[in-house]
PDB file of N, CA and C and ligand atoms in Angstrom:
ATOM      1  N   MET A1115      11.684  11.945   2.338  1.00  0.00           N
ATOM      2  CA  MET A1115      11.313   9.939   2.776  1.00  0.00           C
ATOM      3  C   MET A1115      11.794   8.951   1.586  1.00  0.00           C
ATOM      4  N   ALA A1116      12.398   8.003   2.080  1.00  0.00           N
ATOM      5  CA  ALA A1116      12.799   7.128   0.738  1.00  0.00           C
ATOM      6  C   ALA A1116      11.953   6.429   0.258  1.00  0.00           C
ATOM      7  N   GLU A1117      12.710   6.102  -0.997  1.00  0.00           N
ATOM      8  CA  GLU A1117      11.125   5.932  -1.779  1.00  0.00           C
ATOM      9  C   GLU A1117      12.256   4.405  -2.701  1.00  0.00           C
ATOM     10  N   GLU A1118      12.953   3.798  -1.190  1.00  0.00           N
ATOM     11  CA  GLU A1118      13.031   2.206  -1.574  1.00  0.00           C
ATOM     12  C   GLU A1118      11.801   1.622  -2.597  1.00  0.00           C
ATOM     13  N   LEU A1119      12.672   0.543  -3.615  1.00  0.00           N
ATOM     14  CA  LEU A1119      11.179  -0.336  -4.198  1.00  0.00           C
ATOM     15  C   LEU A1119      11.735  -1.187  -2.983  1.00  0.00           C
ATOM     16  N   LEU A1120       9.970  -2.136  -2.542  1.00  0.00           N
ATOM     17  CA  LEU A1120      10.154  -3.085  -2.336  1.00  0.00           C
ATOM     18  C   LEU A1120      10.430  -4.863  -2.513  1.00  0.00           C
ATOM     19  N   THR A1121      10.636  -5.522  -2.035  1.00  0.00           N
ATOM     20  CA  THR A1121      11.641  -6.911  -2.871  1.00  0.00           C
ATOM     21  C   THR A1121       9.700  -7.773  -3.023  1.00  0.00           C
ATOM     22  N   ASP A1122      10.032  -8.486  -3.585  1.00  0.00           N
ATOM     23  CA  ASP A1122       9.067  -8.937  -4.195  1.00  0.00           C
ATOM     24  C   ASP A1122       8.002  -9.799  -2.971  1.00  0.00           C
ATOM     25  N   ASP A1123       9.510 -10.675  -1.713  1.00  0.00           N
ATOM     26  CA  ASP A1123       8.492 -10.575  -0.230  1.00  0.00           C
ATOM     27  C   ASP A1123       7.946  -9.926   0.450  1.00  0.00           C
ATOM     28  N   GLU A1124       8.608  -8.669   0.310  1.00  0.00           N
ATOM     29  CA  GLU A1124       7.488  -7.249   0.926  1.00  0.00           C
ATOM     30  C   GLU A1124       6.858  -7.276   0.489  1.00  0.00           C
ATOM     31  N   ILE A1125       6.387  -7.395  -1.250  1.00  0.00           N
ATOM     32  CA  ILE A1125       5.001  -6.747  -1.676  1.00  0.00           C
ATOM     33  C   ILE A1125       3.693  -7.759  -1.695  1.00  0.00           C
ATOM     34  N   ASP A1126       4.709  -9.643  -1.410  1.00  0.00           N
ATOM     35  CA  ASP A1126       4.019 -10.627   0.026  1.00  0.00           C
ATOM     36  C   ASP A1126       3.184 -10.367   0.182  1.00  0.00           C
ATOM     37  N   THR A1127       3.652  -9.801   1.624  1.00  0.00           N
ATOM     38  CA  THR A1127       3.566  -9.483   2.629  1.00  0.00           C
ATOM     39  C   THR A1127       2.344  -8.708   3.140  1.00  0.00           C
ATOM     40  N   ALA A1128       2.364  -7.769   1.827  1.00  0.00           N
ATOM     41  CA  ALA A1128       1.871  -6.637   2.400  1.00  0.00           C
ATOM     42  C   ALA A1128       1.073  -7.027   1.657  1.00  0.00           C
ATOM     43  N   LEU A1129       0.608  -7.355   0.645  1.00  0.00           N
ATOM     44  CA  LEU A1129      -0.782  -7.902  -0.426  1.00  0.00           C
ATOM     45  C   LEU A1129      -1.664  -9.113   0.233  1.00  0.00           C
ATOM     46  N   ALA A1130      -1.138  -9.776   1.608  1.00  0.00           N
ATOM     47  CA  ALA A1130      -1.462 -10.635   2.162  1.00  0.00           C
ATOM     48  C   ALA A1130      -2.448  -9.684   3.494  1.00  0.00           C
ATOM     49  N   ALA A1131      -2.170  -8.903   3.178  1.00  0.00           N
ATOM     50  CA  ALA A1131      -2.733  -7.274   4.443  1.00  0.00           C
ATOM     51  C   ALA A1131      -3.280  -6.502   4.425  1.00  0.00           C
ATOM     52  N   LEU A1132      -3.882  -7.401   2.743  1.00  0.00           N
ATOM     53  CA  LEU A1132      -4.181  -6.085   2.099  1.00  0.00           C
ATOM     54  C   LEU A1132      -5.665  -7.413   1.981  1.00  0.00           C
ATOM     55  N   GLN A1133      -7.133  -5.799   1.278  1.00  0.00           N
ATOM     56  CA  GLN A1133      -7.968  -6.815   0.804  1.00  0.00           C
ATOM     57  C   GLN A1133      -8.672  -6.335  -0.813  1.00  0.00           C
ATOM     58  N   GLY A1134      -7.953  -7.402  -1.179  1.00  0.00           N
ATOM     59  CA  GLY A1134      -8.132  -7.946  -2.864  1.00  0.00           C
ATOM     60  C   GLY A1134      -7.667  -7.172  -3.987  1.00  0.00           C
ATOM     61  N   TRP A1135      -6.489  -6.965  -3.179  1.00  0.00           N
ATOM     62  CA  TRP A1135      -5.465  -5.844  -3.816  1.00  0.00           C
ATOM     63  C   TRP A1135      -4.724  -7.011  -4.869  1.00  0.00           C
ATOM     64  N   ARG A1136      -3.770  -6.824  -5.694  1.00  0.00           N
ATOM     65  CA  ARG A1136      -3.012  -7.831  -6.467  1.00  0.00           C
ATOM     66  C   ARG A1136      -1.786  -7.001  -7.145  1.00  0.00           C
ATOM     67  N   ARG A1137      -1.094  -7.886  -7.721  1.00  0.00           N
ATOM     68  CA  ARG A1137       0.487  -7.619  -8.188  1.00  0.00           C
ATOM     69  C   ARG A1137      -0.136  -7.324  -9.741  1.00  0.00           C
ATOM     70  N   ASP A1138       0.607  -5.978 -10.323  1.00  0.00           N
ATOM     71  CA  ASP A1138       0.289  -6.002 -11.167  1.00  0.00           C
ATOM     72  C   ASP A1138       1.437  -5.615 -12.423  1.00  0.00           C
ATOM     73  N   GLY A1139       2.201  -6.326 -12.210  1.00  0.00           N
ATOM     74  CA  GLY A1139       3.519  -5.685 -12.903  1.00  0.00           C
ATOM     75  C   GLY A1139       4.136  -4.644 -11.253  1.00  0.00           C
ATOM     76  N   ASP A1140       4.159  -3.629 -12.182  1.00  0.00           N
ATOM     77  CA  ASP A1140       5.098  -2.181 -11.031  1.00  0.00           C
ATOM     78  C   ASP A1140       4.338  -2.337 -10.218  1.00  0.00           C
ATOM     79  N   ALA A1141       2.813  -2.767 -10.363  1.00  0.00           N
ATOM     80  CA  ALA A1141       2.178  -1.696  -9.325  1.00  0.00           C
ATOM     81  C   ALA A1141       1.360  -2.744  -8.478  1.00  0.00           C
ATOM     82  N   LEU A1142      -0.010  -2.100  -7.771  1.00  0.00           N
ATOM     83  CA  LEU A1142      -1.117  -2.853  -7.332  1.00  0.00           C
ATOM     84  C   LEU A1142      -1.954  -2.032  -7.755  1.00  0.00           C
ATOM     85  N   SER A1143      -2.355  -3.255  -7.806  1.00  0.00           N
ATOM     86  CA  SER A1143      -3.684  -2.940  -8.694  1.00  0.00           C
ATOM     87  C   SER A1143      -4.818  -3.725  -7.742  1.00  0.00           C
ATOM     88  N   LYS A1144      -6.298  -3.219  -7.680  1.00  0.00           N
ATOM     89  CA  LYS A1144      -7.356  -3.444  -7.650  1.00  0.00           C
ATOM     90  C   LYS A1144      -8.890  -3.081  -8.670  1.00  0.00           C
ATOM     91  N   ASP A1145     -10.115  -3.255  -8.187  1.00  0.00           N
ATOM     92  CA  ASP A1145     -10.562  -3.678  -9.113  1.00  0.00           C
ATOM     93  C   ASP A1145     -12.188  -4.130  -7.707  1.00  0.00           C
ATOM     94  N   VAL A1146     -13.021  -2.208  -8.493  1.00  0.00           N
ATOM     95  CA  VAL A1146     -14.286  -2.351  -6.923  1.00  0.00           C
ATOM     96  C   VAL A1146     -15.399  -2.103  -8.038  1.00  0.00           C
ATOM     97  N   PRO A1147     -15.843  -3.296  -8.001  1.00  0.00           N
ATOM     98  CA  PRO A1147     -17.245  -3.063  -9.215  1.00  0.00           C
ATOM     99  C   PRO A1147     -17.570  -2.690  -7.809  1.00  0.00           C
ATOM    100  N   VAL A1148     -18.508  -0.993  -9.006  1.00  0.00           N
ATOM    101  CA  VAL A1148     -19.053   0.269  -8.517  1.00  0.00           C
ATOM    102  C   VAL A1148     -19.789   0.169  -9.329  1.00  0.00           C
ATOM    103  N   THR A1149     -22.228   0.671  -9.650  1.00  0.00           N
ATOM    104  CA  THR A1149     -22.233   1.017 -10.949  1.00  0.00           C
ATOM    105  C   THR A1149     -21.628   2.718 -10.806  1.00  0.00           C
ATOM    106  N   PRO A1150     -22.026   2.501 -11.547  1.00  0.00           N
ATOM    107  CA  PRO A1150     -20.839   4.274 -13.116  1.00  0.00           C
ATOM    108  C   PRO A1150     -21.703   5.725 -12.333  1.00  0.00           C
ATOM    109  N   ASP A1151     -22.495   5.487 -11.406  1.00  0.00           N
ATOM    110  CA  ASP A1151     -23.049   6.518 -10.017  1.00  0.00           C
ATOM    111  C   ASP A1151     -21.659   7.229  -9.710  1.00  0.00           C
ATOM    112  N   SER A1152     -21.688   6.047  -8.859  1.00  0.00           N
ATOM    113  CA  SER A1152     -20.249   5.486  -8.215  1.00  0.00           C
ATOM    114  C   SER A1152     -19.318   6.853  -7.758  1.00  0.00           C
ATOM    115  N   HIS A1153     -18.968   5.800  -9.875  1.00  0.00           N
ATOM    116  CA  HIS A1153     -17.243   6.536  -9.795  1.00  0.00           C
ATOM    117  C   HIS A1153     -17.345   7.797  -9.382  1.00  0.00           C
ATOM    118  N   GLY A1154     -18.134   9.008  -9.394  1.00  0.00           N
ATOM    119  CA  GLY A1154     -17.968  10.397  -9.647  1.00  0.00           C
ATOM    120  C   GLY A1154     -16.943  10.814  -7.820  1.00  0.00           C
ATOM    121  N   TRP A1155     -17.509  10.148  -6.578  1.00  0.00           N
ATOM    122  CA  TRP A1155     -17.661  10.419  -5.406  1.00  0.00           C
ATOM    123  C   TRP A1155     -16.552   9.580  -4.584  1.00  0.00           C
ATOM    124  N   LEU A1156     -16.388   8.675  -5.934  1.00  0.00           N
ATOM    125  CA  LEU A1156     -15.615   6.793  -5.528  1.00  0.00           C
ATOM    126  C   LEU A1156     -14.321   7.565  -5.239  1.00  0.00           C
ATOM    127  N   SER A1157     -13.695   7.577  -6.552  1.00  0.00           N
ATOM    128  CA  SER A1157     -12.424   8.880  -7.283  1.00  0.00           C
ATOM    129  C   SER A1157     -12.520  10.109  -5.913  1.00  0.00           C
ATOM    130  N   GLU A1158     -13.710  11.147  -6.232  1.00  0.00           N
ATOM    131  CA  GLU A1158     -13.687  12.333  -5.792  1.00  0.00           C
ATOM    132  C   GLU A1158     -12.772  12.015  -4.107  1.00  0.00           C
ATOM    133  N   ALA A1159     -13.559  10.445  -2.935  1.00  0.00           N
ATOM    134  CA  ALA A1159     -13.068  10.236  -1.840  1.00  0.00           C
ATOM    135  C   ALA A1159     -11.514  10.145  -1.420  1.00  0.00           C
ATOM    136  N   VAL A1160     -11.409   9.868  -3.181  1.00  0.00           N
ATOM    137  CA  VAL A1160      -9.572   8.844  -3.119  1.00  0.00           C
ATOM    138  C   VAL A1160      -9.025   9.533  -2.955  1.00  0.00           C
ATOM    139  N   MET A1161      -9.257  11.036  -4.067  1.00  0.00           N
ATOM    140  CA  MET A1161      -8.194  11.767  -4.400  1.00  0.00           C
ATOM    141  C   MET A1161      -7.615  12.050  -3.144  1.00  0.00           C
ATOM    142  N   ASN A1162      -9.025  12.786  -2.611  1.00  0.00           N
ATOM    143  CA  ASN A1162      -8.951  13.447  -1.011  1.00  0.00           C
ATOM    144  C   ASN A1162      -7.726  13.108   0.010  1.00  0.00           C
ATOM    145  N   GLU A1163      -7.647  11.314   0.199  1.00  0.00           N
ATOM    146  CA  GLU A1163      -7.295  10.698   1.027  1.00  0.00           C
ATOM    147  C   GLU A1163      -5.371  10.787   0.144  1.00  0.00           C
ATOM    148  N   ALA A1164      -5.301  11.012  -1.600  1.00  0.00           N
ATOM    149  CA  ALA A1164      -4.007  10.396  -1.910  1.00  0.00           C
ATOM    150  C   ALA A1164      -3.980  12.255  -2.074  1.00  0.00           C
ATOM    151  N   ASP A1165      -4.739  13.281  -1.553  1.00  0.00           N
ATOM    152  CA  ASP A1165      -3.582  14.199  -1.577  1.00  0.00           C
ATOM    153  C   ASP A1165      -2.945  14.626   0.087  1.00  0.00           C
ATOM    154  N   VAL A1166      -3.447  14.188   0.644  1.00  0.00           N
ATOM    155  CA  VAL A1166      -3.563  14.360   1.885  1.00  0.00           C
ATOM    156  C   VAL A1166      -1.803  13.644   2.154  1.00  0.00           C
ATOM    157  N   LEU A1167      -1.397  12.047   0.634  1.00  0.00           N
ATOM    158  CA  LEU A1167      -0.496  11.645   1.505  1.00  0.00           C
ATOM    159  C   LEU A1167       0.261  12.281   0.396  1.00  0.00           C
ATOM    160  N   ASP A1168      -0.193  13.084  -0.553  1.00  0.00           N
ATOM    161  CA  ASP A1168       0.548  13.631  -1.544  1.00  0.00           C
ATOM    162  C   ASP A1168       1.409  12.211  -3.017  1.00  0.00           C
ATOM    163  N   HIS A1169       0.523  11.650  -2.676  1.00  0.00           N
ATOM    164  CA  HIS A1169       0.782  10.087  -3.404  1.00  0.00           C
ATOM    165  C   HIS A1169      -0.526   9.536  -4.172  1.00  0.00           C
ATOM    166  N   HIS A1170      -0.032   9.891  -5.769  1.00  0.00           N
ATOM    167  CA  HIS A1170      -2.101   9.999  -6.762  1.00  0.00           C
ATOM    168  C   HIS A1170      -2.455   8.149  -6.440  1.00  0.00           C
ATOM    169  N   PRO A1171      -3.367   7.669  -6.991  1.00  0.00           N
ATOM    170  CA  PRO A1171      -3.262   6.302  -7.714  1.00  0.00           C
ATOM    171  C   PRO A1171      -3.690   7.018  -9.193  1.00  0.00           C
ATOM    172  N   ASP A1172      -3.847   5.482 -10.416  1.00  0.00           N
ATOM    173  CA  ASP A1172      -4.025   5.969 -11.365  1.00  0.00           C
ATOM    174  C   ASP A1172      -5.498   5.904 -11.953  1.00  0.00           C
ATOM    175  N   ILE A1173      -6.367   5.562 -11.886  1.00  0.00           N
ATOM    176  CA  ILE A1173      -7.672   5.621 -11.697  1.00  0.00           C
ATOM    177  C   ILE A1173      -8.326   4.676 -12.943  1.00  0.00           C
ATOM    178  N   GLU A1174      -8.599   4.379 -13.361  1.00  0.00           N
ATOM    179  CA  GLU A1174      -9.702   3.699 -14.869  1.00  0.00           C
ATOM    180  C   GLU A1174     -11.127   3.328 -13.972  1.00  0.00           C
ATOM    181  N   SER A1175     -12.415   3.694 -15.288  1.00  0.00           N
ATOM    182  CA  SER A1175     -13.307   2.935 -15.444  1.00  0.00           C
ATOM    183  C   SER A1175     -13.584   1.805 -16.191  1.00  0.00           C
ATOM    184  N   THR A1176     -13.783   1.049 -15.537  1.00  0.00           N
ATOM    185  CA  THR A1176     -13.858  -0.920 -16.494  1.00  0.00           C
ATOM    186  C   THR A1176     -14.985  -1.036 -16.666  1.00  0.00           C
ATOM    187  N   ASP A1177     -15.544  -2.251 -17.038  1.00  0.00           N
ATOM    188  CA  ASP A1177     -16.986  -2.999 -17.021  1.00  0.00           C
ATOM    189  C   ASP A1177     -17.553  -2.696 -16.428  1.00  0.00           C
ATOM    190  N   SER A1178     -17.163  -2.933 -15.191  1.00  0.00           N
ATOM    191  CA  SER A1178     -17.871  -4.010 -14.370  1.00  0.00           C
ATOM    192  C   SER A1178     -17.609  -2.303 -13.120  1.00  0.00           C
ATOM    193  N   GLY A1179     -16.810  -2.022 -13.475  1.00  0.00           N
ATOM    194  CA  GLY A1179     -16.499   0.151 -12.108  1.00  0.00           C
ATOM    195  C   GLY A1179     -14.852   0.472 -11.962  1.00  0.00           C
ATOM    196  N   ILE A1180     -14.516   0.185 -11.747  1.00  0.00           N
ATOM    197  CA  ILE A1180     -13.537   1.103 -11.156  1.00  0.00           C
ATOM    198  C   ILE A1180     -11.922   0.340 -10.523  1.00  0.00           C
ATOM    199  N   ARG A1181     -11.029   0.763 -10.768  1.00  0.00           N
ATOM    200  CA  ARG A1181      -9.592  -0.052 -10.744  1.00  0.00           C
ATOM    201  C   ARG A1181      -8.279   1.127 -10.404  1.00  0.00           C
ATOM    202  N   PHE A1182      -8.317   0.876  -9.663  1.00  0.00           N
ATOM    203  CA  PHE A1182      -7.001   1.842  -8.834  1.00  0.00           C
ATOM    204  C   PHE A1182      -5.682   1.598  -8.834  1.00  0.00           C
ATOM    205  N   ARG A1183      -4.267   2.088  -9.578  1.00  0.00           N
ATOM    206  CA  ARG A1183      -3.643   1.413  -9.561  1.00  0.00           C
ATOM    207  C   ARG A1183      -2.389   2.106  -8.823  1.00  0.00           C
ATOM    208  N   LEU A1184      -1.529   1.103  -8.907  1.00  0.00           N
ATOM    209  CA  LEU A1184      -0.644   2.141  -7.737  1.00  0.00           C
ATOM    210  C   LEU A1184       0.924   2.231  -8.137  1.00  0.00           C
ATOM    211  N   SER A1185       1.490   2.580  -8.001  1.00  0.00           N
ATOM    212  CA  SER A1185       2.859   2.717  -8.087  1.00  0.00           C
ATOM    213  C   SER A1185       3.284   4.201  -8.260  1.00  0.00           C
ATOM    214  N   THR A1186       5.015   3.743  -7.475  1.00  0.00           N
ATOM    215  CA  THR A1186       5.434   5.301  -6.903  1.00  0.00           C
ATOM    216  C   THR A1186       6.437   5.408  -8.937  1.00  0.00           C
ATOM    217  N   HIS A1187       5.869   5.873  -9.506  1.00  0.00           N
ATOM    218  CA  HIS A1187       6.902   6.492 -10.381  1.00  0.00           C
ATOM    219  C   HIS A1187       7.682   7.467 -10.794  1.00  0.00           C
ATOM    220  N   SER A1188       8.374   7.458  -9.294  1.00  0.00           N
ATOM    221  CA  SER A1188       9.692   8.116  -9.215  1.00  0.00           C
ATOM    222  C   SER A1188      10.313   7.319  -9.036  1.00  0.00           C
ATOM    223  N   ALA A1189       9.783   6.457  -8.568  1.00  0.00           N
ATOM    224  CA  ALA A1189      11.252   5.106  -7.884  1.00  0.00           C
ATOM    225  C   ALA A1189      10.496   4.063  -8.921  1.00  0.00           C
ATOM    226  N   GLY A1190       9.396   3.953  -9.274  1.00  0.00           N
ATOM    227  CA  GLY A1190       9.540   2.626 -10.871  1.00  0.00           C
ATOM    228  C   GLY A1190       9.271   1.570 -10.334  1.00  0.00           C
ATOM    229  N   GLY A1191       8.631   1.871  -9.516  1.00  0.00           N
ATOM    230  CA  GLY A1191       8.085  -0.002  -8.978  1.00  0.00           C
ATOM    231  C   GLY A1191       7.057   1.535  -7.347  1.00  0.00           C
ATOM    232  N   VAL A1192       7.207   0.120  -6.822  1.00  0.00           N
ATOM    233  CA  VAL A1192       5.903  -0.280  -5.021  1.00  0.00           C
ATOM    234  C   VAL A1192       7.251   0.117  -3.925  1.00  0.00           C
ATOM    235  N   THR A1193       7.056   0.932  -3.305  1.00  0.00           N
ATOM    236  CA  THR A1193       6.981   0.788  -1.980  1.00  0.00           C
ATOM    237  C   THR A1193       6.436   1.534  -1.246  1.00  0.00           C
ATOM    238  N   ALA A1194       6.671   1.673   0.008  1.00  0.00           N
ATOM    239  CA  ALA A1194       5.359   1.809   0.116  1.00  0.00           C
ATOM    240  C   ALA A1194       4.576   2.940   1.169  1.00  0.00           C
ATOM    241  N   ARG A1195       4.358   3.882   0.263  1.00  0.00           N
ATOM    242  CA  ARG A1195       4.044   4.686  -0.534  1.00  0.00           C
ATOM    243  C   ARG A1195       3.205   4.130  -1.131  1.00  0.00           C
ATOM    244  N   ASP A1196       2.728   3.281  -1.209  1.00  0.00           N
ATOM    245  CA  ASP A1196       1.494   2.804  -2.294  1.00  0.00           C
ATOM    246  C   ASP A1196       1.145   1.574  -0.946  1.00  0.00           C
ATOM    247  N   VAL A1197       1.447   1.178  -0.905  1.00  0.00           N
ATOM    248  CA  VAL A1197       1.373   0.565   0.360  1.00  0.00           C
ATOM    249  C   VAL A1197       0.379   0.915   1.651  1.00  0.00           C
ATOM    250  N   GLU A1198       0.654   2.368   1.981  1.00  0.00           N
ATOM    251  CA  GLU A1198       0.327   2.767   2.417  1.00  0.00           C
ATOM    252  C   GLU A1198      -1.860   3.518   2.092  1.00  0.00           C
ATOM    253  N   LEU A1199      -1.081   4.026   0.818  1.00  0.00           N
ATOM    254  CA  LEU A1199      -1.897   4.359   0.235  1.00  0.00           C
ATOM    255  C   LEU A1199      -3.261   3.448  -0.613  1.00  0.00           C
ATOM    256  N   ALA A1200      -2.756   2.480  -0.483  1.00  0.00           N
ATOM    257  CA  ALA A1200      -3.793   0.881  -1.000  1.00  0.00           C
ATOM    258  C   ALA A1200      -4.175   0.970   0.618  1.00  0.00           C
ATOM    259  N   ALA A1201      -3.564   1.084   1.998  1.00  0.00           N
ATOM    260  CA  ALA A1201      -4.693   0.913   3.186  1.00  0.00           C
ATOM    261  C   ALA A1201      -5.664   1.402   3.224  1.00  0.00           C
ATOM    262  N   ARG A1202      -5.013   3.446   2.629  1.00  0.00           N
ATOM    263  CA  ARG A1202      -5.876   4.456   3.083  1.00  0.00           C
ATOM    264  C   ARG A1202      -7.485   3.804   2.558  1.00  0.00           C
ATOM    265  N   ILE A1203      -7.386   3.480   0.910  1.00  0.00           N
ATOM    266  CA  ILE A1203      -8.232   3.140   0.052  1.00  0.00           C
ATOM    267  C   ILE A1203      -8.993   2.198   0.601  1.00  0.00           C
ATOM    268  N   ASP A1204      -8.989   1.538   1.756  1.00  0.00           N
ATOM    269  CA  ASP A1204      -9.757   0.354   1.628  1.00  0.00           C
ATOM    270  C   ASP A1204     -10.110   0.774   2.815  1.00  0.00           C
ATOM    271  N   GLN A1205      -9.909   1.922   3.193  1.00  0.00           N
ATOM    272  CA  GLN A1205     -10.738   2.710   4.919  1.00  0.00           C
ATOM    273  C   GLN A1205     -11.754   3.179   4.104  1.00  0.00           C
ATOM    274  N   VAL A1206     -12.051   4.192   2.938  1.00  0.00           N
ATOM    275  CA  VAL A1206     -12.697   5.288   1.853  1.00  0.00           C
ATOM    276  C   VAL A1206     -13.305   4.009   2.064  1.00  0.00           C
ATOM    277  N   LEU A1207     -13.451   2.800   0.967  1.00  0.00           N
ATOM    278  CA  LEU A1207     -14.306   1.818   0.606  1.00  0.00           C
ATOM    279  C   LEU A1207     -15.517   1.358   1.865  1.00  0.00           C
ATOM    280  N   GLU A1208     -14.582   1.237   3.062  1.00  0.00           N
ATOM    281  CA  GLU A1208     -15.386   0.358   4.049  1.00  0.00           C
ATOM    282  C   GLU A1208     -16.267   1.486   4.449  1.00  0.00           C
ATOM    283  N   GLY A1209     -16.181   3.201   4.184  1.00  0.00           N
ATOM    284  CA  GLY A1209     -16.474   3.831   5.026  1.00  0.00           C
ATOM    285  C   GLY A1209     -17.511   4.031   4.392  1.00  0.00           C
ATOM    286  N   GLY A1210     -17.734   3.827   1.977  1.00  0.00           N
ATOM    287  CA  GLY A1210     -18.851   4.810   1.688  1.00  0.00           C
ATOM    288  C   GLY A1210     -19.677   2.620   2.236  1.00  0.00           C
ATOM    289  N   ALA A1211     -19.578   1.493   2.142  1.00  0.00           N
ATOM    290  CA  ALA A1211     -19.952   0.521   2.367  1.00  0.00           C
ATOM    291  C   ALA A1211     -20.835   1.026   3.596  1.00  0.00           C
ATOM    292  N   ARG A1212     -20.597   1.736   4.406  1.00  0.00           N
ATOM    293  CA  ARG A1212     -21.113   1.959   6.284  1.00  0.00           C
ATOM    294  C   ARG A1212     -21.938   3.019   5.406  1.00  0.00           C
ATOM    295  N   ASP A1213     -22.411   3.454   5.286  1.00  0.00           N
ATOM    296  CA  ASP A1213     -22.737   4.525   4.875  1.00  0.00           C
ATOM    297  C   ASP A1213     -23.982   4.355   3.895  1.00  0.00           C
ATOM    298  N   ARG A1214     -23.617   2.977   3.587  1.00  0.00           N
ATOM    299  CA  ARG A1214     -25.076   3.017   2.038  1.00  0.00           C
ATOM    300  C   ARG A1214     -25.633   1.560   3.188  1.00  0.00           C
ATOM    301  N   ALA A1215     -24.978   1.315   4.804  1.00  0.00           N
ATOM    302  CA  ALA A1215     -25.836   0.318   5.529  1.00  0.00           C
ATOM    303  C   ALA A1215     -27.090   1.769   6.326  1.00  0.00           C
ATOM    304  N   THR A1216     -28.077   0.032   5.651  1.00  0.00           N
ATOM    305  CA  THR A1216     -29.234   0.127   6.675  1.00  0.00           C
ATOM    306  C   THR A1216     -29.295   0.872   7.995  1.00  0.00           C
ATOM    307  N   PRO A1217     -29.295   1.883   8.949  1.00  0.00           N
ATOM    308  CA  PRO A1217     -28.930   1.992   9.919  1.00  0.00           C
ATOM    309  C   PRO A1217     -29.462   0.969  11.477  1.00  0.00           C
ATOM    310  N   SER A1218     -28.700   0.058  12.257  1.00  0.00           N
ATOM    311  CA  SER A1218     -29.459  -0.621  13.026  1.00  0.00           C
ATOM    312  C   SER A1218     -29.993   0.424  14.921  1.00  0.00           C
TER     313      SER A1218
HETATM  314  C1  H2B B 169       6.683  16.810  -7.349  1.00  0.00           C
HETATM  315  C2  H2B B 169       5.319  15.219  -5.502  1.00  0.00           C
HETATM  316  O1  H2B B 169       5.922  14.761  -4.177  1.00  0.00           O
HETATM  317  C3  H2B B 169       5.118  13.979  -7.080  1.00  0.00           C
HETATM  318  O2  H2B B 169       5.132  14.723  -7.717  1.00  0.00           O
HETATM  319  C4  H2B B 169       4.797  12.992  -6.677  1.00  0.00           C
HETATM  320  C5  H2B B 169       3.031  13.736  -6.373  1.00  0.00           C
HETATM  321  N1  H2B B 169       2.256  11.874  -5.786  1.00  0.00           N
HETATM  322  C6  H2B B 169       3.008  10.863  -6.782  1.00  0.00           C
HETATM  323  N2  H2B B 169       2.136   9.287  -6.980  1.00  0.00           N
HETATM  324  C7  H2B B 169       2.160   8.423  -6.980  1.00  0.00           C
HETATM  325  N3  H2B B 169       1.956   7.541  -7.443  1.00  0.00           N
HETATM  326  N4  H2B B 169       3.646   8.376  -7.877  1.00  0.00           N
HETATM  327  C8  H2B B 169       5.151   9.415  -7.777  1.00  0.00           C
HETATM  328  O3  H2B B 169       5.380   9.083  -8.217  1.00  0.00           O
HETATM  329  C9  H2B B 169       4.197  11.273  -7.301  1.00  0.00           C
HETATM  330  N5  H2B B 169       4.745  11.775  -6.851  1.00  0.00           N
END
């Protein structure tokens, strides 16, 4: 798979199509407000997606939840793989929200 760094314009375009992601230096970053008891299942669900892509996020706890940072270490910045993983993380988060919703 090509490991080409995205240009600034390409990163801006990708961010416009994602939910709540921002550029953070050489990475894409997203803060997700969750209670500490949700860190475990959320991290696990995201890592399952990451394993499929063989591309892994940095995950850290923050005061208000959890932060994902995506960069392609071998390329030294943001590539299409990071954008793909960001979209998959958003799908995981949507699924989690759906699971917690009251059935109609
Ligand atoms: C050998 C394996 O494909 C590499 O170590 C992969 C694994 N996951 C990775 N994840 C991320 N985020 N960046 C990488 O460069 C990377 N490299």
